[in-house]
Amino acid sequence: MSLLFSPLTLRSVTLPNRIAVSPMCQYSATDGVPNDWHLVHLGSRAVGGAGLVIAEATAVEPRGRISPEDVGIWNDEQVRAWQRITAFIKDQGSVPGIQLAHAGRKAVGDWVPVAPTTEPFPGLNTPEKITNHTEIVKAFVEGALRALEAGFEVIEIHAAHGYLLHEYYSPLTNEGSIEERIAVPVEVTAAVRAAVGSDVPVIVRISGTDWVEDGWTADDSVVLAQALKAAGADLIDVSSGGNTAQADIPVGPGYQVPLAEAVRRKADVPTGAVGLITEAKQAEQVLNDGAADLVLLARELLRDPYWPLHAAAQLGVEVKAPRQYARAF
Ligand SMILES: Cc1cc2nc3c(=O)[nH]c(=O)nc-3n(C[C@H](O)[C@H](O)[C@H](O)COP(=O)(O)O)c2cc1C
């Protein structure tokens, strides 16, 4: 019995296996509109057998793009372009997810970035301080509704890697108690949950630690995860870092898995583990150890879009390759 190849049900959606394509910016869009590159990139990974294909950080408003080449979900043209992509992913038996994002002070373009601080990220533009966060909440809600219209079945809120929602909860970029700092990410999650209804899975990606003293910690992440769960999040995708250039990150195989495990055990919420998970047995182990309910792979799936099919063969699990490729598997 393989846990990796067992289904995972989140609300009304059942993923055929527990392998997710971790969101990866392609910096290949014009005016936020996804194109053939995004269709082939995401489509190939659905063909390769990933149960959940999460589209890259997708801006909920133009100034929330990390770069001018980011995809977006703030207008109807973008919705129409995504529809073709989500339909293809679903045709492969895979579930299309989207990462709703706002870059905050890490936006690099010809606009003024916004953040809870006026302190710039080293080397980047000086942000304008957000005084009324209501419009941010509204942008995420409208993005989530457009995402459903675009055919996405899973919503991931990007609250990691030093982008806007992480900037709110990290003490490196915001002031006040932890309760005050997590308030906006929690409000965004609750508002998205209320907007999408009770059937749609909502995942939140967090940075489990800032990897610096005086920064956000693994214990803080447990507090945040509990609040996010109460706000309607179904799974916490635990990444790390991104809010400072100073961090000393102990990069190695599965280096963020203990963060996912701590959140899962202490906040009693399903988690996703990500970061240098590259081997089938390793992925299976992460799930068997109870560290996570889902594994997300990024770079390994760039090297090998068929990783899920290869992993199944290695673990002795029979899975269906696409009908068109049956003679090869
Ligand atoms: C090309 C590339 C683009 C990325 N873009 C995003 C993104 O849009 N959103 C996000 O949360 N993480 C992004 N990441 C981080 C990955 O999702 C993942 O968390 C990280 O690469 C660690 O996983 P890995 O070791 O399997 O690559 C990106 C990574 C890569 C390599």
mmCIF file of C-alpha atoms and ligand atoms in Angstrom:
data_model
loop_
_atom_site.group_PDB
_atom_site.id
_atom_site.type_symbol
_atom_site.label_atom_id
_atom_site.label_comp_id
_atom_site.label_asym_id
_atom_site.label_seq_id
_atom_site.Cartn_x
_atom_site.Cartn_y
_atom_site.Cartn_z
ATOM 1 C CA MET A 1 0.000 0.000 0.000
ATOM 2 C CA SER A 2 1.388 3.361 -1.003
ATOM 3 C CA LEU A 3 0.220 6.479 0.784
ATOM 4 C CA LEU A 4 1.745 8.624 -1.961
ATOM 5 C CA PHE A 5 -0.606 7.040 -4.478
ATOM 6 C CA SER A 6 -3.652 7.017 -2.247
ATOM 7 C CA PRO A 7 -6.305 9.692 -2.819
ATOM 8 C CA LEU A 8 -6.624 12.756 -0.622
ATOM 9 C CA THR A 9 -10.048 14.303 -0.117
ATOM 10 C CA LEU A 10 -10.273 17.980 0.757
ATOM 11 C CA ARG A 11 -13.888 19.115 1.069
ATOM 12 C CA SER A 12 -15.645 18.169 -2.202
ATOM 13 C CA VAL A 13 -12.439 17.538 -4.138
ATOM 14 C CA THR A 14 -10.522 14.260 -4.244
ATOM 15 C CA LEU A 15 -6.945 14.342 -5.472
ATOM 16 C CA PRO A 16 -6.089 11.045 -7.212
ATOM 17 C CA ASN A 17 -2.721 10.963 -5.416
ATOM 18 C CA ARG A 18 -0.726 13.065 -2.965
ATOM 19 C CA ILE A 19 1.778 14.524 -5.407
ATOM 20 C CA ALA A 20 1.359 18.227 -6.156
ATOM 21 C CA VAL A 21 3.162 20.456 -8.595
ATOM 22 C CA SER A 22 4.464 23.238 -6.363
ATOM 23 C CA PRO A 23 3.676 26.672 -7.811
ATOM 24 C CA MET A 24 6.455 27.983 -10.037
ATOM 25 C CA CYS A 25 6.601 31.434 -11.599
ATOM 26 C CA GLN A 26 7.326 31.209 -15.303
ATOM 27 C CA TYR A 27 7.773 34.945 -15.964
ATOM 28 C CA SER A 28 6.250 34.358 -19.374
ATOM 29 C CA ALA A 29 2.972 36.277 -19.457
ATOM 30 C CA THR A 30 1.974 39.530 -21.114
ATOM 31 C CA ASP A 31 -0.543 41.703 -19.239
ATOM 32 C CA GLY A 32 -1.091 38.881 -16.774
ATOM 33 C CA VAL A 33 -2.633 36.615 -19.408
ATOM 34 C CA PRO A 34 -1.449 32.982 -19.425
ATOM 35 C CA ASN A 35 -0.572 31.608 -22.845
ATOM 36 C CA ASP A 36 0.571 28.479 -24.684
ATOM 37 C CA TRP A 37 3.659 28.226 -22.478
ATOM 38 C CA HIS A 38 1.498 27.938 -19.369
ATOM 39 C CA LEU A 39 -0.784 25.418 -21.077
ATOM 40 C CA VAL A 40 2.120 23.187 -22.064
ATOM 41 C CA HIS A 41 4.057 23.661 -18.819
ATOM 42 C CA LEU A 42 1.115 22.891 -16.513
ATOM 43 C CA GLY A 43 -0.471 20.455 -18.962
ATOM 44 C CA SER A 44 2.694 18.359 -19.202
ATOM 45 C CA ARG A 45 2.774 17.886 -15.482
ATOM 46 C CA ALA A 46 -0.858 16.777 -15.462
ATOM 47 C CA VAL A 47 0.018 14.308 -18.248
ATOM 48 C CA GLY A 48 2.929 13.186 -16.054
ATOM 49 C CA GLY A 49 0.527 12.099 -13.343
ATOM 50 C CA ALA A 50 0.617 14.742 -10.599
ATOM 51 C CA GLY A 51 -2.644 14.650 -8.658
ATOM 52 C CA LEU A 52 -2.711 18.401 -8.081
ATOM 53 C CA VAL A 53 -1.231 20.965 -10.435
ATOM 54 C CA ILE A 54 -0.925 24.361 -8.769
ATOM 55 C CA ALA A 55 -0.417 27.256 -11.152
ATOM 56 C CA GLU A 56 2.291 29.755 -10.260
ATOM 57 C CA ALA A 57 1.890 32.827 -8.038
ATOM 58 C CA THR A 58 -0.989 34.602 -9.772
ATOM 59 C CA ALA A 59 -1.476 38.243 -8.945
ATOM 60 C CA VAL A 60 -4.816 39.380 -7.549
ATOM 61 C CA GLU A 61 -4.084 42.942 -8.675
ATOM 62 C CA PRO A 62 -1.539 44.449 -11.098
ATOM 63 C CA ARG A 63 0.722 45.960 -8.409
ATOM 64 C CA GLY A 64 0.760 42.565 -6.685
ATOM 65 C CA ARG A 65 2.819 41.018 -9.485
ATOM 66 C CA ILE A 66 6.373 39.997 -8.617
ATOM 67 C CA SER A 67 7.377 41.088 -12.131
ATOM 68 C CA PRO A 68 5.579 42.521 -15.175
ATOM 69 C CA GLU A 69 5.691 39.009 -16.731
ATOM 70 C CA ASP A 70 3.629 37.383 -13.971
ATOM 71 C CA VAL A 71 0.234 35.884 -14.637
ATOM 72 C CA GLY A 72 -2.831 37.479 -13.056
ATOM 73 C CA ILE A 73 -6.468 36.867 -12.223
ATOM 74 C CA TRP A 74 -7.857 40.391 -12.023
ATOM 75 C CA ASN A 75 -9.784 40.544 -15.325
ATOM 76 C CA ASP A 76 -12.012 38.536 -17.650
ATOM 77 C CA GLU A 77 -9.437 38.092 -20.391
ATOM 78 C CA GLN A 78 -7.229 36.283 -17.885
ATOM 79 C CA VAL A 79 -10.159 34.138 -16.741
ATOM 80 C CA ARG A 80 -10.846 33.039 -20.329
ATOM 81 C CA ALA A 81 -7.192 32.189 -20.920
ATOM 82 C CA TRP A 82 -7.033 30.103 -17.723
ATOM 83 C CA GLN A 83 -10.215 28.197 -18.702
ATOM 84 C CA ARG A 84 -8.441 26.414 -21.537
ATOM 85 C CA ILE A 85 -5.619 25.398 -19.204
ATOM 86 C CA THR A 86 -7.797 24.143 -16.331
ATOM 87 C CA ALA A 87 -9.948 22.145 -18.802
ATOM 88 C CA PHE A 88 -6.853 20.398 -20.140
ATOM 89 C CA ILE A 89 -5.570 19.575 -16.647
ATOM 90 C CA LYS A 90 -8.956 18.102 -15.701
ATOM 91 C CA ASP A 91 -9.057 16.038 -18.905
ATOM 92 C CA GLN A 92 -5.909 14.302 -17.646
ATOM 93 C CA GLY A 93 -7.617 13.312 -14.385
ATOM 94 C CA SER A 94 -5.614 15.845 -12.428
ATOM 95 C CA VAL A 95 -6.938 18.686 -10.265
ATOM 96 C CA PRO A 96 -6.126 22.289 -11.221
ATOM 97 C CA GLY A 97 -5.147 24.610 -8.363
ATOM 98 C CA ILE A 98 -4.101 28.243 -8.387
ATOM 99 C CA GLN A 99 -1.831 30.188 -6.069
ATOM 100 C CA LEU A 100 -3.397 33.586 -5.409
ATOM 101 C CA ALA A 101 -0.625 36.039 -4.719
ATOM 102 C CA HIS A 102 0.326 39.581 -3.852
ATOM 103 C CA ALA A 103 4.011 40.443 -3.996
ATOM 104 C CA GLY A 104 3.879 43.309 -1.483
ATOM 105 C CA ARG A 105 7.248 45.038 -1.210
ATOM 106 C CA LYS A 106 8.938 42.417 -3.389
ATOM 107 C CA ALA A 107 7.119 43.596 -6.525
ATOM 108 C CA VAL A 108 9.554 44.763 -9.179
ATOM 109 C CA GLY A 109 7.959 46.879 -11.890
ATOM 110 C CA ASP A 110 7.239 50.460 -12.840
ATOM 111 C CA TRP A 111 4.762 50.898 -9.995
ATOM 112 C CA VAL A 112 5.136 51.685 -6.301
ATOM 113 C CA PRO A 113 4.973 48.493 -4.241
ATOM 114 C CA VAL A 114 2.801 48.358 -1.128
ATOM 115 C CA ALA A 115 3.520 46.707 2.225
ATOM 116 C CA PRO A 116 2.843 46.916 5.954
ATOM 117 C CA THR A 117 6.251 48.630 6.205
ATOM 118 C CA THR A 118 8.106 51.407 4.369
ATOM 119 C CA GLU A 119 11.375 49.488 4.770
ATOM 120 C CA PRO A 120 12.422 48.142 1.342
ATOM 121 C CA PHE A 121 13.600 44.594 0.740
ATOM 122 C CA PRO A 122 17.369 44.977 0.172
ATOM 123 C CA GLY A 123 17.968 46.232 -3.377
ATOM 124 C CA LEU A 124 14.291 46.683 -4.240
ATOM 125 C CA ASN A 125 11.945 49.689 -4.418
ATOM 126 C CA THR A 126 10.729 51.468 -1.304
ATOM 127 C CA PRO A 127 7.150 50.434 -0.562
ATOM 128 C CA GLU A 128 4.256 52.660 0.347
ATOM 129 C CA LYS A 129 2.693 51.681 3.648
ATOM 130 C CA ILE A 130 -0.788 50.152 3.444
ATOM 131 C CA THR A 131 -3.112 52.060 5.761
ATOM 132 C CA ASN A 132 -6.357 50.385 4.760
ATOM 133 C CA HIS A 133 -5.993 46.667 4.133
ATOM 134 C CA THR A 134 -9.643 46.237 3.094
ATOM 135 C CA GLU A 135 -8.794 46.629 -0.581
ATOM 136 C CA ILE A 136 -6.226 43.844 -0.279
ATOM 137 C CA VAL A 137 -8.831 41.503 1.228
ATOM 138 C CA LYS A 138 -11.224 42.481 -1.561
ATOM 139 C CA ALA A 139 -8.607 41.757 -4.246
ATOM 140 C CA PHE A 140 -8.016 38.239 -2.856
ATOM 141 C CA VAL A 141 -11.774 37.587 -2.671
ATOM 142 C CA GLU A 142 -12.335 38.751 -6.246
ATOM 143 C CA GLY A 143 -9.316 36.726 -7.374
ATOM 144 C CA ALA A 144 -10.752 33.618 -5.707
ATOM 145 C CA LEU A 145 -14.140 34.087 -7.379
ATOM 146 C CA ARG A 146 -12.501 34.615 -10.763
ATOM 147 C CA ALA A 147 -10.357 31.528 -10.148
ATOM 148 C CA LEU A 148 -13.505 29.415 -9.738
ATOM 149 C CA GLU A 149 -14.917 30.914 -12.921
ATOM 150 C CA ALA A 150 -11.632 29.995 -14.605
ATOM 151 C CA GLY A 151 -12.170 26.350 -13.639
ATOM 152 C CA PHE A 152 -9.730 26.012 -10.744
ATOM 153 C CA GLU A 153 -10.865 23.523 -8.101
ATOM 154 C CA VAL A 154 -8.335 24.276 -5.369
ATOM 155 C CA ILE A 155 -7.314 27.704 -4.105
ATOM 156 C CA GLU A 156 -3.918 28.274 -2.516
ATOM 157 C CA ILE A 157 -3.314 31.608 -0.786
ATOM 158 C CA HIS A 158 0.339 32.653 -1.009
ATOM 159 C CA ALA A 159 1.399 33.798 2.445
ATOM 160 C CA ALA A 160 5.079 32.828 2.201
ATOM 161 C CA HIS A 161 8.451 33.846 0.765
ATOM 162 C CA GLY A 162 8.458 37.477 1.890
ATOM 163 C CA TYR A 163 5.465 38.490 -0.187
ATOM 164 C CA LEU A 164 2.633 40.636 1.149
ATOM 165 C CA LEU A 165 0.823 38.293 3.545
ATOM 166 C CA HIS A 166 4.134 37.032 4.976
ATOM 167 C CA GLU A 167 5.210 40.668 5.400
ATOM 168 C CA TYR A 168 2.172 41.129 7.635
ATOM 169 C CA TYR A 169 2.895 38.297 10.060
ATOM 170 C CA SER A 170 6.696 38.476 10.183
ATOM 171 C CA PRO A 171 8.154 40.687 12.945
ATOM 172 C CA LEU A 172 10.864 41.679 10.445
ATOM 173 C CA THR A 173 8.335 43.669 8.401
ATOM 174 C CA ASN A 174 5.479 44.525 10.737
ATOM 175 C CA GLU A 175 4.919 45.776 14.244
ATOM 176 C CA GLY A 176 2.692 44.635 17.070
ATOM 177 C CA SER A 177 1.874 41.388 18.835
ATOM 178 C CA ILE A 178 1.666 38.111 16.928
ATOM 179 C CA GLU A 179 -2.142 38.349 17.131
ATOM 180 C CA GLU A 180 -2.007 41.767 15.471
ATOM 181 C CA ARG A 181 0.463 40.654 12.810
ATOM 182 C CA ILE A 182 -1.442 37.519 11.748
ATOM 183 C CA ALA A 183 -4.765 39.409 11.585
ATOM 184 C CA VAL A 184 -4.656 40.344 7.879
ATOM 185 C CA PRO A 185 -3.585 36.906 6.546
ATOM 186 C CA VAL A 186 -6.301 35.356 8.724
ATOM 187 C CA GLU A 187 -8.880 37.883 7.504
ATOM 188 C CA VAL A 188 -7.937 37.181 3.880
ATOM 189 C CA THR A 189 -8.332 33.439 4.474
ATOM 190 C CA ALA A 190 -11.705 33.841 6.206
ATOM 191 C CA ALA A 191 -12.961 36.164 3.458
ATOM 192 C CA VAL A 192 -11.819 33.784 0.703
ATOM 193 C CA ARG A 193 -13.443 30.861 2.516
ATOM 194 C CA ALA A 194 -16.718 32.780 2.872
ATOM 195 C CA ALA A 195 -16.628 33.755 -0.808
ATOM 196 C CA VAL A 196 -15.880 30.318 -2.291
ATOM 197 C CA GLY A 197 -18.326 28.445 -0.070
ATOM 198 C CA SER A 198 -17.898 25.216 1.840
ATOM 199 C CA ASP A 199 -17.081 22.893 -1.088
ATOM 200 C CA VAL A 200 -13.829 24.411 -2.306
ATOM 201 C CA PRO A 201 -10.521 23.430 -0.697
ATOM 202 C CA VAL A 202 -8.455 26.389 0.491
ATOM 203 C CA ILE A 203 -4.745 25.854 1.128
ATOM 204 C CA VAL A 204 -2.463 28.492 2.639
ATOM 205 C CA ARG A 205 1.270 28.470 1.929
ATOM 206 C CA ILE A 206 3.260 29.911 4.807
ATOM 207 C CA SER A 207 6.918 30.414 5.570
ATOM 208 C CA GLY A 208 7.436 28.217 8.601
ATOM 209 C CA THR A 209 10.424 30.283 9.732
ATOM 210 C CA ASP A 210 12.382 33.377 8.679
ATOM 211 C CA TRP A 211 15.595 31.518 9.598
ATOM 212 C CA VAL A 212 16.920 34.522 11.561
ATOM 213 C CA GLU A 213 16.934 35.498 15.212
ATOM 214 C CA ASP A 214 14.173 38.003 15.976
ATOM 215 C CA GLY A 215 12.295 36.651 12.962
ATOM 216 C CA TRP A 216 9.240 34.432 12.556
ATOM 217 C CA THR A 217 9.621 30.989 14.155
ATOM 218 C CA ALA A 218 8.282 27.444 13.882
ATOM 219 C CA ASP A 219 6.342 27.989 17.133
ATOM 220 C CA ASP A 220 4.770 31.135 15.680
ATOM 221 C CA SER A 221 3.721 29.038 12.682
ATOM 222 C CA VAL A 222 1.716 26.759 14.954
ATOM 223 C CA VAL A 223 -0.207 29.783 16.267
ATOM 224 C CA LEU A 224 -0.793 31.015 12.701
ATOM 225 C CA ALA A 225 -1.841 27.569 11.458
ATOM 226 C CA GLN A 226 -4.406 27.234 14.249
ATOM 227 C CA ALA A 227 -5.884 30.611 13.345
ATOM 228 C CA LEU A 228 -5.888 29.806 9.617
ATOM 229 C CA LYS A 229 -7.615 26.504 10.288
ATOM 230 C CA ALA A 230 -10.273 28.298 12.324
ATOM 231 C CA ALA A 231 -10.660 30.756 9.435
ATOM 232 C CA GLY A 232 -11.419 27.910 7.041
ATOM 233 C CA ALA A 233 -8.078 26.704 5.663
ATOM 234 C CA ASP A 234 -8.017 22.984 4.902
ATOM 235 C CA LEU A 235 -4.294 22.417 4.568
ATOM 236 C CA ILE A 236 -1.176 24.403 5.405
ATOM 237 C CA ASP A 237 1.602 24.190 2.821
ATOM 238 C CA VAL A 238 4.753 24.797 4.830
ATOM 239 C CA SER A 239 7.666 26.434 3.038
ATOM 240 C CA SER A 240 10.149 28.883 4.593
ATOM 241 C CA GLY A 241 12.254 32.006 4.202
ATOM 242 C CA GLY A 242 12.088 34.832 1.703
ATOM 243 C CA ASN A 243 11.579 37.851 3.942
ATOM 244 C CA THR A 244 15.220 38.756 4.507
ATOM 245 C CA ALA A 245 18.441 38.519 2.567
ATOM 246 C CA GLN A 246 20.279 37.626 5.799
ATOM 247 C CA ALA A 247 18.869 34.171 6.408
ATOM 248 C CA ASP A 248 21.168 31.214 6.806
ATOM 249 C CA ILE A 249 19.088 28.368 5.421
ATOM 250 C CA PRO A 250 20.210 24.780 6.101
ATOM 251 C CA VAL A 251 19.326 23.582 2.612
ATOM 252 C CA GLY A 252 19.353 19.798 2.187
ATOM 253 C CA PRO A 253 17.030 16.917 1.342
ATOM 254 C CA GLY A 254 13.614 17.489 2.920
ATOM 255 C CA TYR A 255 14.925 20.456 4.931
ATOM 256 C CA GLN A 256 11.477 21.989 5.446
ATOM 257 C CA VAL A 257 9.711 18.730 6.314
ATOM 258 C CA PRO A 258 10.202 19.158 10.114
ATOM 259 C CA LEU A 259 8.365 22.502 9.877
ATOM 260 C CA ALA A 260 5.386 20.809 8.202
ATOM 261 C CA GLU A 261 5.494 18.056 10.798
ATOM 262 C CA ALA A 262 5.476 20.492 13.736
ATOM 263 C CA VAL A 263 2.503 22.364 12.289
ATOM 264 C CA ARG A 264 0.632 19.118 11.593
ATOM 265 C CA ARG A 265 1.170 17.710 15.078
ATOM 266 C CA LYS A 266 0.839 20.855 17.171
ATOM 267 C CA ALA A 267 -1.895 22.700 15.260
ATOM 268 C CA ASP A 268 -3.717 19.502 14.333
ATOM 269 C CA VAL A 269 -4.180 20.543 10.702
ATOM 270 C CA PRO A 270 -3.314 18.727 7.462
ATOM 271 C CA THR A 271 -0.046 19.911 5.920
ATOM 272 C CA GLY A 272 1.879 19.891 2.690
ATOM 273 C CA ALA A 273 5.650 19.333 2.735
ATOM 274 C CA VAL A 274 7.897 20.966 0.156
ATOM 275 C CA GLY A 275 11.589 21.519 -0.476
ATOM 276 C CA LEU A 276 14.121 19.098 -1.927
ATOM 277 C CA ILE A 277 11.774 16.155 -1.997
ATOM 278 C CA THR A 278 13.099 14.332 -5.037
ATOM 279 C CA GLU A 279 12.888 10.567 -4.448
ATOM 280 C CA ALA A 280 9.817 8.329 -4.487
ATOM 281 C CA LYS A 281 10.765 6.544 -1.264
ATOM 282 C CA GLN A 282 11.548 9.830 0.427
ATOM 283 C CA ALA A 283 8.121 11.225 -0.515
ATOM 284 C CA GLU A 284 6.416 8.055 0.695
ATOM 285 C CA GLN A 285 8.352 8.292 3.983
ATOM 286 C CA VAL A 286 7.292 11.898 4.606
ATOM 287 C CA LEU A 287 3.662 10.782 4.449
ATOM 288 C CA ASN A 288 4.227 7.559 6.405
ATOM 289 C CA ASP A 289 5.994 9.464 9.180
ATOM 290 C CA GLY A 290 2.919 11.629 9.600
ATOM 291 C CA ALA A 291 4.854 14.780 8.711
ATOM 292 C CA ALA A 292 2.441 15.769 5.953
ATOM 293 C CA ASP A 293 -0.638 14.752 3.981
ATOM 294 C CA LEU A 294 0.607 15.988 0.612
ATOM 295 C CA VAL A 295 4.042 16.450 -0.950
ATOM 296 C CA LEU A 296 4.777 19.315 -3.313
ATOM 297 C CA LEU A 297 7.635 19.109 -5.781
ATOM 298 C CA ALA A 298 9.009 21.969 -7.813
ATOM 299 C CA ARG A 299 12.414 21.614 -9.477
ATOM 300 C CA GLU A 300 12.324 17.812 -9.672
ATOM 301 C CA LEU A 301 9.122 18.135 -11.703
ATOM 302 C CA LEU A 302 10.883 20.571 -14.034
ATOM 303 C CA ARG A 303 13.597 17.980 -14.615
ATOM 304 C CA ASP A 304 11.083 15.181 -14.990
ATOM 305 C CA PRO A 305 7.413 15.939 -15.665
ATOM 306 C CA TYR A 306 6.795 12.170 -15.556
ATOM 307 C CA TRP A 307 8.157 11.890 -12.005
ATOM 308 C CA PRO A 308 4.808 10.609 -10.657
ATOM 309 C CA LEU A 309 4.708 7.792 -13.231
ATOM 310 C CA HIS A 310 8.340 6.902 -12.510
ATOM 311 C CA ALA A 311 7.710 7.046 -8.756
ATOM 312 C CA ALA A 312 4.742 4.692 -9.111
ATOM 313 C CA ALA A 313 6.905 2.187 -10.978
ATOM 314 C CA GLN A 314 9.604 2.411 -8.286
ATOM 315 C CA LEU A 315 7.081 1.865 -5.504
ATOM 316 C CA GLY A 316 5.434 -1.015 -7.368
ATOM 317 C CA VAL A 317 2.133 0.803 -7.728
ATOM 318 C CA GLU A 318 0.081 0.455 -10.863
ATOM 319 C CA VAL A 319 -1.145 3.774 -12.166
ATOM 320 C CA LYS A 320 -2.647 4.624 -15.496
ATOM 321 C CA ALA A 321 -0.437 6.485 -17.914
ATOM 322 C CA PRO A 322 -2.294 8.604 -20.448
ATOM 323 C CA ARG A 323 -4.074 6.347 -22.941
ATOM 324 C CA GLN A 324 -2.003 7.815 -25.764
ATOM 325 C CA TYR A 325 1.237 6.763 -24.013
ATOM 326 C CA ALA A 326 0.099 3.360 -22.783
ATOM 327 C CA ARG A 327 2.591 1.435 -24.937
ATOM 328 C CA ALA A 328 5.516 3.109 -23.206
ATOM 329 C CA PHE A 329 4.582 2.528 -19.572
HETATM 330 C C1 LIG B 1 11.291 28.407 -11.163
HETATM 331 C C2 LIG B 1 10.688 28.485 -9.787
HETATM 332 C C3 LIG B 1 9.616 29.338 -9.566
HETATM 333 C C4 LIG B 1 8.994 29.390 -8.306
HETATM 334 N N1 LIG B 1 7.874 30.149 -8.137
HETATM 335 C C5 LIG B 1 7.152 30.025 -6.988
HETATM 336 C C6 LIG B 1 5.849 30.588 -6.879
HETATM 337 O O1 LIG B 1 5.300 31.154 -7.826
HETATM 338 N N2 LIG B 1 5.209 30.457 -5.702
HETATM 339 C C7 LIG B 1 5.746 29.785 -4.641
HETATM 340 O O2 LIG B 1 5.131 29.704 -3.583
HETATM 341 N N3 LIG B 1 6.960 29.211 -4.735
HETATM 342 C C8 LIG B 1 7.646 29.284 -5.884
HETATM 343 N N4 LIG B 1 8.838 28.617 -6.020
HETATM 344 C C9 LIG B 1 9.268 27.743 -4.918
HETATM 345 C C10 LIG B 1 8.783 26.308 -5.163
HETATM 346 O O3 LIG B 1 7.371 26.236 -5.208
HETATM 347 C C11 LIG B 1 9.299 25.362 -4.062
HETATM 348 O O4 LIG B 1 8.714 25.741 -2.840
HETATM 349 C C12 LIG B 1 10.811 25.364 -3.952
HETATM 350 O O5 LIG B 1 11.416 25.347 -5.229
HETATM 351 C C13 LIG B 1 11.330 24.181 -3.155
HETATM 352 O O6 LIG B 1 10.898 22.965 -3.732
HETATM 353 P P1 LIG B 1 11.879 22.053 -4.658
HETATM 354 O O7 LIG B 1 13.084 21.749 -3.835
HETATM 355 O O8 LIG B 1 11.042 20.829 -4.952
HETATM 356 O O9 LIG B 1 12.221 22.832 -5.881
HETATM 357 C C14 LIG B 1 9.491 28.594 -7.240
HETATM 358 C C15 LIG B 1 10.599 27.775 -7.485
HETATM 359 C C16 LIG B 1 11.186 27.689 -8.728
HETATM 360 C C17 LIG B 1 12.341 26.752 -8.940
#
